[in-house]
XYZ file of C-alpha atoms in Angstrom:
569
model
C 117.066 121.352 111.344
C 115.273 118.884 114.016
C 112.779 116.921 112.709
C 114.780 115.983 109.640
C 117.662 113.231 109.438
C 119.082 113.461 106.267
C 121.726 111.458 104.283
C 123.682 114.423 102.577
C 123.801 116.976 105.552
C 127.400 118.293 103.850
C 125.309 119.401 100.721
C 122.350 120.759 102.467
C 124.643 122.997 104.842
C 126.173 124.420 101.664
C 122.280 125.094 100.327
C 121.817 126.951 103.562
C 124.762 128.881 103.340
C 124.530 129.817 100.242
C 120.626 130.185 99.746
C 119.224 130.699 102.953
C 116.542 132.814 102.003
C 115.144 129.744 99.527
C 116.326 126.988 101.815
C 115.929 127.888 105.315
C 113.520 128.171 108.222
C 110.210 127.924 105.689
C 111.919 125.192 103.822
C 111.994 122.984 107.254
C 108.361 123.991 108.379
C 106.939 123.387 105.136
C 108.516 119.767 105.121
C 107.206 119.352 109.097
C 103.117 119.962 107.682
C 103.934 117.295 105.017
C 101.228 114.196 105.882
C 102.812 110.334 105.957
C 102.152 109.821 102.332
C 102.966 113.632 100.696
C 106.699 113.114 103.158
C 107.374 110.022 101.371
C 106.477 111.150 97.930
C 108.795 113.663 98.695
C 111.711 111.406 98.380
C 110.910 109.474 95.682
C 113.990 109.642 94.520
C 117.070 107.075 95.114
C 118.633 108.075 98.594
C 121.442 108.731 97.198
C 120.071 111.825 95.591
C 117.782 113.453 98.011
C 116.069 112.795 101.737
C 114.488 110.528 103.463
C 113.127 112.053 106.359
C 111.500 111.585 109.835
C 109.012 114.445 111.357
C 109.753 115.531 114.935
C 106.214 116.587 114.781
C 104.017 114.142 113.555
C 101.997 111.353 115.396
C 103.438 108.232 116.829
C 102.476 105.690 113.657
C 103.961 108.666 111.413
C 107.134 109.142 112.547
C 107.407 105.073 112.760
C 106.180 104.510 108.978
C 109.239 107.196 108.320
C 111.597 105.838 110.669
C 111.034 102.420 108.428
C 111.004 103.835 105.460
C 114.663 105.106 106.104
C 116.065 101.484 106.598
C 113.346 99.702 104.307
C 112.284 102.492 101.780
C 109.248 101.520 99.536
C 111.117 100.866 96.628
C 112.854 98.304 98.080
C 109.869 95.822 99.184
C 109.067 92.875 97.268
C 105.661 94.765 95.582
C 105.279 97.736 94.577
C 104.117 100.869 96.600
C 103.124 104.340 96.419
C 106.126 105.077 96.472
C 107.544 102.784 93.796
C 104.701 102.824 91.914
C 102.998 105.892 91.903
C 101.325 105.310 88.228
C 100.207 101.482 90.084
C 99.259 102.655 93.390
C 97.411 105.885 94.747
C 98.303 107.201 98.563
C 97.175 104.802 101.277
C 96.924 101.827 99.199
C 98.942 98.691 99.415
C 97.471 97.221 96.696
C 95.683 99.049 93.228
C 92.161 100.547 94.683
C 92.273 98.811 97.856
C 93.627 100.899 101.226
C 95.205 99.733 103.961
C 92.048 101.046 105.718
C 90.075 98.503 104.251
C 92.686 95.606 104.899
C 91.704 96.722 108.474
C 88.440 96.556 108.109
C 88.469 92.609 107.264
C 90.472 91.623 109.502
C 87.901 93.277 111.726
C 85.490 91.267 110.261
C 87.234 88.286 110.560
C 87.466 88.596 114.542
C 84.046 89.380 114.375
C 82.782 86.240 113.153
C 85.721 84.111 115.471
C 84.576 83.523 119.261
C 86.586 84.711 122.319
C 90.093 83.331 122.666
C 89.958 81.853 119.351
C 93.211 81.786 116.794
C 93.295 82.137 113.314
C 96.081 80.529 111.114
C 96.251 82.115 108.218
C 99.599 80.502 105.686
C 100.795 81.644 102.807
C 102.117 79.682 99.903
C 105.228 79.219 98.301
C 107.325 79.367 95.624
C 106.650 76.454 93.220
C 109.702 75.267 90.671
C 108.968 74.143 86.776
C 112.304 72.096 87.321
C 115.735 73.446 89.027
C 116.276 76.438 89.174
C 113.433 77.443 87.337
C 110.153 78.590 89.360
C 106.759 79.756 88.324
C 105.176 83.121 88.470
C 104.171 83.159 92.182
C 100.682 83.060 93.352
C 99.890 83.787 96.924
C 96.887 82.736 98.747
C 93.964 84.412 98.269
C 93.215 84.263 101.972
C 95.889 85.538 103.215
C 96.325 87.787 100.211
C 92.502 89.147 101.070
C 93.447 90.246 104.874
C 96.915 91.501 103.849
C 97.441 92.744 100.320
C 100.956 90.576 101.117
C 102.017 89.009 98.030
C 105.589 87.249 99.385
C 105.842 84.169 99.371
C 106.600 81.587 102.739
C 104.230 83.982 104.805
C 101.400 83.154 107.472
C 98.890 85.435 109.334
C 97.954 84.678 112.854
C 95.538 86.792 114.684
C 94.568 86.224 118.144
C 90.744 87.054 119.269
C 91.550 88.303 122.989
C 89.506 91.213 124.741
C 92.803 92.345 126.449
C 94.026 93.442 123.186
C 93.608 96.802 121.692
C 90.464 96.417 119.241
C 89.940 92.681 120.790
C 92.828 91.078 118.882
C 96.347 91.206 117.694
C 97.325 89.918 114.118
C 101.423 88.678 113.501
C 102.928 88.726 110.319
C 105.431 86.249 110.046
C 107.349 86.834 106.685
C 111.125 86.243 105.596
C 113.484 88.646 107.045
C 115.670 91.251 105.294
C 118.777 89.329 103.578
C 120.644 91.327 101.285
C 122.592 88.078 99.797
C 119.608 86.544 98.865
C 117.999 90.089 97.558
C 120.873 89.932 95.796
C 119.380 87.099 93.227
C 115.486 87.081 94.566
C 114.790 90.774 94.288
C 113.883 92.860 97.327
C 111.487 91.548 100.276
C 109.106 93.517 102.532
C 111.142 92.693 105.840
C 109.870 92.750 109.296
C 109.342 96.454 109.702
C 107.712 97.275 106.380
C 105.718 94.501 107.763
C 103.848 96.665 110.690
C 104.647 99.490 108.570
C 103.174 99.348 105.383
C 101.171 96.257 105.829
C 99.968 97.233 109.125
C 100.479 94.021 111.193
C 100.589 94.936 115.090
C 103.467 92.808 115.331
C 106.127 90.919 112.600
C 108.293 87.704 112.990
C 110.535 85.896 111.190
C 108.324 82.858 109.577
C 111.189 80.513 110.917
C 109.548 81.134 113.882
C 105.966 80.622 113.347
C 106.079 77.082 114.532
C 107.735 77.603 118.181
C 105.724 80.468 118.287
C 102.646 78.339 117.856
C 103.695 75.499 120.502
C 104.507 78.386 123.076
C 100.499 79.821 122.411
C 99.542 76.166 121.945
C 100.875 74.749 125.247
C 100.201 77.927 127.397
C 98.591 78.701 130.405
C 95.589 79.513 128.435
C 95.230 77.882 125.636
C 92.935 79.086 122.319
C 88.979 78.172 122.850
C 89.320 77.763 119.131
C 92.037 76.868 115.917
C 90.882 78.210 112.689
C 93.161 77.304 109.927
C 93.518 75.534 106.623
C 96.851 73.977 107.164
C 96.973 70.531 106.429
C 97.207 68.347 109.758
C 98.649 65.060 107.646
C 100.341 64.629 104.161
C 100.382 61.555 101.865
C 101.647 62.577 99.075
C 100.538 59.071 97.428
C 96.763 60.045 97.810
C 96.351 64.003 97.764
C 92.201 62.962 99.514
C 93.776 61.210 102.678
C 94.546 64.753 104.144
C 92.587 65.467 107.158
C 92.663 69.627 106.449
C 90.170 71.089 107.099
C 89.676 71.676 103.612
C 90.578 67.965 101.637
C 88.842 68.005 98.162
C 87.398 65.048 97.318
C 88.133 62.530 94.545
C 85.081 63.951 92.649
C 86.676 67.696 92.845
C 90.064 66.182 91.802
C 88.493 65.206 88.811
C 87.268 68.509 87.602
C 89.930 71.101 86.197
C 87.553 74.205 88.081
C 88.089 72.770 91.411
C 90.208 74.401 94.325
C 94.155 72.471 93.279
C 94.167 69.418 95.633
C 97.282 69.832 97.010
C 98.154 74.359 97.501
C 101.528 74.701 97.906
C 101.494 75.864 101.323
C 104.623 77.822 103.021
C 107.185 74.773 103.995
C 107.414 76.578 107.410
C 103.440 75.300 107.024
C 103.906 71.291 106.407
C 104.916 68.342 107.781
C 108.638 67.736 107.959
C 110.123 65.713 105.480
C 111.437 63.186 107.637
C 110.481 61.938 110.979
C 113.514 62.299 112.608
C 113.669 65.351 112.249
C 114.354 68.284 114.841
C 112.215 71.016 113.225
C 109.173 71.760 114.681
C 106.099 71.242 112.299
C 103.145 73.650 111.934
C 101.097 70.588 111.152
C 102.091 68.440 113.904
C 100.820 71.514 116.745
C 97.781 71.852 115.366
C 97.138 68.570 115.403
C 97.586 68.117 119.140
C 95.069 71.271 119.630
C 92.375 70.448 121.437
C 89.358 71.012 120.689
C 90.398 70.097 116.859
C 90.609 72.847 114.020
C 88.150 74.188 112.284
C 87.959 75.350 108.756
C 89.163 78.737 108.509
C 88.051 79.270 104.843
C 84.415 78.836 104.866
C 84.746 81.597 107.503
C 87.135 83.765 105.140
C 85.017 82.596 102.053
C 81.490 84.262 103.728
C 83.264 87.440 103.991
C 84.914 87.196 100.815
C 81.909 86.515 98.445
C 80.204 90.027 99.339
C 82.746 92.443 97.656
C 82.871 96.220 98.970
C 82.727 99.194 96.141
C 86.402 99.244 96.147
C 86.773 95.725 95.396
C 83.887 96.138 92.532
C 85.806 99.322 91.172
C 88.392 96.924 90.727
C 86.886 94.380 89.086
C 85.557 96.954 86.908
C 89.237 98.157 85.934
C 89.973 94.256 85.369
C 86.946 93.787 83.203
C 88.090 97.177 81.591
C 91.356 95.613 80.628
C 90.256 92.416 79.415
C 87.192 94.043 77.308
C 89.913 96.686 75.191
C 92.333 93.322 74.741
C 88.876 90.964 73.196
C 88.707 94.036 70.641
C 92.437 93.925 69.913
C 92.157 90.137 69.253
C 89.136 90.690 67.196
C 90.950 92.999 64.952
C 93.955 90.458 64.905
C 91.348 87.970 63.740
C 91.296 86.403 60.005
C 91.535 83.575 58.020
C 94.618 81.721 59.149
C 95.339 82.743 61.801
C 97.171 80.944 64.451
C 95.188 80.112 68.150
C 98.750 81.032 69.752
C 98.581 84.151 68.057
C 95.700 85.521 69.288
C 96.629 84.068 72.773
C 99.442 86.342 72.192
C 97.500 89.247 71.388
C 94.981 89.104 74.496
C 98.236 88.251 76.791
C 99.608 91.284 75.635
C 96.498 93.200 75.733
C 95.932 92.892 79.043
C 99.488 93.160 80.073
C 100.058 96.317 78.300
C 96.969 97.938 80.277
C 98.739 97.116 83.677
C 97.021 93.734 84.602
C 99.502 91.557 85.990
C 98.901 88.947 83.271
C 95.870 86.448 82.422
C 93.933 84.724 85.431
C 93.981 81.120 83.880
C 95.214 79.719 80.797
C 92.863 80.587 78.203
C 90.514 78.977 76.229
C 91.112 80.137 72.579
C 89.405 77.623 70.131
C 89.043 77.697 66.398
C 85.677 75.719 64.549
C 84.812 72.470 66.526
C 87.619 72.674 69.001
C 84.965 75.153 70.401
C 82.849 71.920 71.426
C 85.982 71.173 73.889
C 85.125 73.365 76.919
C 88.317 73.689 78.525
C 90.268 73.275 74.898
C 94.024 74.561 75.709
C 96.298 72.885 73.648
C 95.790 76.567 71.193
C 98.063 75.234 68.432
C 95.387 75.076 65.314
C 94.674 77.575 62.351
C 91.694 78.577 62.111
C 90.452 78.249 58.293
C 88.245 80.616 56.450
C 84.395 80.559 57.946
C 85.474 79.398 61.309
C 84.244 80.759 64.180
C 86.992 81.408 67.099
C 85.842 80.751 70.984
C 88.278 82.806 73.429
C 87.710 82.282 76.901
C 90.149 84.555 78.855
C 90.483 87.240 81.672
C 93.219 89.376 82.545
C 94.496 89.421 86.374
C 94.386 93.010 88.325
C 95.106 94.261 91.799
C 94.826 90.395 92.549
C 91.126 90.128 90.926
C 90.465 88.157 88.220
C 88.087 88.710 85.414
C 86.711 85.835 83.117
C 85.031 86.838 79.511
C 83.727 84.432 76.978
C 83.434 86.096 73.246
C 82.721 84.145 69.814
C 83.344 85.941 66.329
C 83.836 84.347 62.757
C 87.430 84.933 62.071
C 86.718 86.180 58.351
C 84.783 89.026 60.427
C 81.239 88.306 59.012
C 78.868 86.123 60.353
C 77.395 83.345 58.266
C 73.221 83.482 58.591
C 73.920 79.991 60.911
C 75.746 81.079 62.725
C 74.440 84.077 63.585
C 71.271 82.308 64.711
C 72.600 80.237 66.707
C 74.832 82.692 68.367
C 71.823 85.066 68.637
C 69.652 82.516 70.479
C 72.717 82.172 72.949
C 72.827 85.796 73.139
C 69.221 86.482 74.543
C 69.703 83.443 77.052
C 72.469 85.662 78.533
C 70.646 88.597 78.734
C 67.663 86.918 80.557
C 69.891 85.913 83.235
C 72.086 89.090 83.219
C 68.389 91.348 84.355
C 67.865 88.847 86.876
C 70.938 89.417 88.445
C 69.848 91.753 91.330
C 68.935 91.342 94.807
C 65.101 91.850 93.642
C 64.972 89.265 91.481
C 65.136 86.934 94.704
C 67.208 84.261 92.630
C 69.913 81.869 93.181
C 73.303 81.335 90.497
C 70.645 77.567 90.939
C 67.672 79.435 89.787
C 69.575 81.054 86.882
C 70.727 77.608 85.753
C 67.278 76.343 85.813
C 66.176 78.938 83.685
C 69.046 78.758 81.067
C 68.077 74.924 80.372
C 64.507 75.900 79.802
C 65.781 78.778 77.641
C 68.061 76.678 75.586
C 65.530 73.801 75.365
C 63.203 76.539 74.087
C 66.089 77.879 71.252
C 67.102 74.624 70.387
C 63.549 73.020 69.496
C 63.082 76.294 67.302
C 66.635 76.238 65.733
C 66.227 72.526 65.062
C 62.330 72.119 64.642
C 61.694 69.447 67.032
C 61.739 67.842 70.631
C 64.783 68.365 72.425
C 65.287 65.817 75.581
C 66.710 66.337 78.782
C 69.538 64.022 77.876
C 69.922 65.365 74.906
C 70.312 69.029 76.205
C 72.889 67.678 78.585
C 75.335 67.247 75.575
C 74.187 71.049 74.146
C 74.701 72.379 77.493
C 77.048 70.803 79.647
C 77.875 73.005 81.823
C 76.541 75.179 84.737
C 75.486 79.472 84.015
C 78.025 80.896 86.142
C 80.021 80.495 89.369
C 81.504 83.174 92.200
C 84.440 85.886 91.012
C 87.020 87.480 92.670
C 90.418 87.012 94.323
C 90.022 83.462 92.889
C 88.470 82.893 89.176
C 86.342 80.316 90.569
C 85.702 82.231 93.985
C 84.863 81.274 97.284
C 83.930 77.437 96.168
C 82.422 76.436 99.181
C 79.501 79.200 99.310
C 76.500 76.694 97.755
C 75.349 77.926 94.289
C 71.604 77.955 96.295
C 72.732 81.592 97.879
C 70.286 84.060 97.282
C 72.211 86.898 94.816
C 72.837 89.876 96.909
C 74.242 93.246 96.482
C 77.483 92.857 96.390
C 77.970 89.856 95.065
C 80.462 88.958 91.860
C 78.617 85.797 89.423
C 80.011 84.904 85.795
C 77.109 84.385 83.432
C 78.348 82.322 80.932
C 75.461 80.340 78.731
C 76.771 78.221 76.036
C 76.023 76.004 73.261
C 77.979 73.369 71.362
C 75.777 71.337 68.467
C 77.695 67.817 68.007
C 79.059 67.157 63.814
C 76.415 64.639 63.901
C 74.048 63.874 61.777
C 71.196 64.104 64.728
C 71.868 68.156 63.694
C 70.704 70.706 60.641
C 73.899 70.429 58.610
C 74.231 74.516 59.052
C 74.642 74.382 62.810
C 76.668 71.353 62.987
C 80.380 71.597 64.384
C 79.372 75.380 65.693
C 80.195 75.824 69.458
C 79.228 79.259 70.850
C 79.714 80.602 74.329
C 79.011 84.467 75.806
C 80.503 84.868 79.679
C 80.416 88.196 80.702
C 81.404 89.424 85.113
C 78.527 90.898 86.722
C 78.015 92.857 89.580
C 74.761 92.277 91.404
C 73.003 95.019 92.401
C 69.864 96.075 94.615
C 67.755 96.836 91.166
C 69.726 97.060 88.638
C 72.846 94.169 87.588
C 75.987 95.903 86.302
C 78.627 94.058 83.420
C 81.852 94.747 84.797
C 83.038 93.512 80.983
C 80.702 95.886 78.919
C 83.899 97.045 76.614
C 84.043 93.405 75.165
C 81.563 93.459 72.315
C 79.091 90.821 71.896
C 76.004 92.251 69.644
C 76.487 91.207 65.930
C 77.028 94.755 64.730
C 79.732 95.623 67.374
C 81.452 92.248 66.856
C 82.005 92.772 62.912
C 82.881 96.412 63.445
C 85.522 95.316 65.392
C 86.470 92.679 63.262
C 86.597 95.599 60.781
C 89.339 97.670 62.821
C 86.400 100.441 63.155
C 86.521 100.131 67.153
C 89.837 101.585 68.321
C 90.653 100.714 71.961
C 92.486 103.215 73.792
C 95.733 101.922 75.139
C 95.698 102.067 78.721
């Protein structure tokens, strides 16, 4: 029996005794060639049914994982697992198509582009309340959610660039410890061990630590050559642009509902004390008296981010999957009358049904002229017989989002306007989408440059006349297409001017909104039409990681129809 530990040795004695030819010797060597992962799915079961086991024989990092997994199984961290979630999550991953292999691999990176006795600082967020008691759906950050897969929240990563290390550097985890009163209420959390474990940390603290930790590195012998982080170094909460991070938005970004939110709600164990006099040490106040100062850590994170592996594409594909199958679903939910909230309700569930873990952003879904309202969300109207119906919406998966524009007529048919005008919007798109490859030699800048010129073009033939610059402004507000990934508006600070490169994740998203004015043909007045689909650049050849939404005429009225039949999953 060495080389097992298990938690009902009364009822496997009696097995042995009474079936040792089935239960025996090749029972106990076939469990010692089990690997990490085929051990542990093993056990799936509750412990108080069956095993949980350690191998006598396995490596080092194997009989660890299993020694952890006997205190902290997987079921019992605060997201799910292999283990947990073997329909979610395939062997080795710790999130959906994403290894811990790869989670390696950029924090690899990461060093890579840090110099020599440098730190990084990387905090988590928080859990943010509606009012007491009552707290939001929790959304980590995408920074520390991209070199982790950890999706707790009050978290921080700190990785130290040393050549004494093994690999060069060590990484800490600092997360909240195991409490079972609070699990109690809260659900179950990852812990410190599941921590190197499963995440893969070489070492895990409790986050209530994080800031004597840092004043003990901070005022050391040997002191970091460098401070990367993101953490805000003051906080006024009376003017969110007085904040010296590393990363303040300015007063024109605070004005813009796409830009990064002004004020993230970092980890507590991450902010300035809320009163002067008091004795807790603040993460803010150390890094402030680091010398040399800080340096942004997420332009860093941001150049790594915005050139997505194959896994992360696959992903996005499965995201774009998701939210293609729910467009059809609303399509088919589509007629006259019907309620904005109600086909909300059908993409939400769409998506949520096909294991996304729930819309990206609040959606855009905008019947007749509140179509001319790009970021329209009050979704409250009925939409009345000839209306078109603007949904702008992307489901959420494995932490990627996806972002899809579609416009139908709700009565299913297209009127000849209509269809015209959507048309010309329709070839803009498709110019940009061929472009969209390393070849092409372009910029998300260059494809905006050509989408005026193409709508300018449409317009003057819809219309029959001159179309000004000032004019077009008003047609086309708005730019082709930004980054994707983690984040729907990805990686903000990589300039729009960046060549497109294999690899990279763009929205193209052309749009056009004619004013009820009389400046207008009566037929197109009122009509606001957008197409956005995700797109994958490649070397040659762009790929639309949100083909299964239809946007040709024909496959738009079919599914109106109910003669496209999405599969469920």
């Amino acid at each position: 029996m060495s080389g097992l530990v298990w938690r009902h040795r009364r009822l496997f004695t009696l097995l042995l005794r009474n079936h040792p030819a089935n239960v025996g010797l090749p029972f106990c060597n076939a469990y010692r060639q089990l690997s990490t992962r085929s051990a542990l799915a093993a056990c799936r079961s509750p412990p108080s049914a069956h095993c949980l086991a350690i191998s006598a024989t396995g490596s080092a990092p194997f009989a660890r994982s299993l020694a952890t997994a006997a205190h902290h199984p997987s079921s019992l961290i605060g997201q799910p697992t292999p283990m947990s979630h073997p329909d979610l999550l395939k062997e080795g991953e710790i999130t959906p198509g994403i290894t811990r292999l790869e989670y390696e691999q950029r924090r690899v990176n990461l060093v890579q582009a840090m110099v020599e006795g440098s730190v990084a600082v990387v905090a988590g967020f928080s859990l943010r309340y509606a009012t007491s008691g009552i707290f939001h759906p929790f959304h980590q950050n995408t920074d520390l959610f991209y070199l982790t897969g950890f999706n707790e929240p009050d978290a921080a990563l700190v990785i130290e660039k040393n050549a004494k290390h093994k690999n060069g550097f060590h990484s800490i985890l600092f997360v909240r410890p195991k409490d079972p009163r609070n699990e109690v209420w809260d659900g179950p959390r990852c812990g410190l061990d599941a921590a190197i474990s499963f995440f893969g940390a070489d070492e895990a603290q409790p986050i209530t630590t994080l800031p004597a930790y840092l004043a003990s590195l901070l005022s050391g012998a040997r002191p970091a050559t460098e401070l990367y982080t993101d953490v805000p170094l003051t906080s006024n909460p009376n003017n969110p642009t007085s904040s010296s991070s590393p990363t303040g938005a300015t007063a024109q970004q605070l004005q813009h509902a796409a830009s990064p939110p002004a004020q993230p709600s970092w980890t507590p164990f991450a902010s300035p004390p809320p009163q002067p006099s008091t004795s807790t040490l603040s993460l803010s106040k150390l890094l402030s008296k680091s010398a040399p100062p800080p340096r942004a850590l997420h332009p860093v994170i941001a150049g790594l981010r915005a050139v997505k592996s194959d896994a992360e594409i696959a992903v996005m594909r499965d995201a774009g999957r998701i939210t293609g199958r729910a467009f059809v679903e609303a399509m088919q939910a589509s007629r006259p009358g019907v309620a904005e909230y109600e086909l909300y309700a059908a993409v939400e569930y769409g998506v949520r049904r096909r294991g996304a873990d729930g819309l990206a952003y609040v959606p855009v879904v905008a019947a007749g002229e509140n179509a001319l309202t790009l970021h329209y969300v009050m979704n409250k109207m009925r939409a009345r017989d000839g209306d078109l119906v603007l949904i702008d919406a992307g489901g959420e998966y494995g932490g990627y989002a996806s972002d899809v524009t579609r416009t139908w007529p709700v009565s299913g048919k297209f009127a000849k306007p209509q269809r015209e005008l959507y048309e010309a919007v329709l070839r803009i798109q498709k110019e940009c989408i061929k472009r969209c490859t390393e070849s092409a030699n372009v910029s998300l800048e260059d494809l905006q440059r050509l989408t005026v010129e193409l709508a300018r073009s449409e317009c003057e033939r819809l219309f029959s006349r001159r179309v000004t610059g000032g004019e077009l402004n008003v047609l086309y507000p708005h730019h082709v297409g930004h980054w994707l990934g983690l984040d729907v508006h990805d990686t903000p600070s990589v300039s729009r001017q960046t060549k497109l490169r294999r690899g990279h994740v763009v929205t193209i998203e052309p749009g056009l909104y004619i004013p009820n004015t009389p400046n207008y043909p009566a037929e197109y007045r009122g009509l606001g039409i957008r197409i956005e689909d995700d797109v994958a650049v490649g070397g040659t050849v762009a790929t639309v990681l949100s083909v299964e939404a239809p946007k040709e005429v024909v496959d738009i009225e079919a599914a109106c129809e109910g003669w496209v039949s999405p599969p469920r999953n």
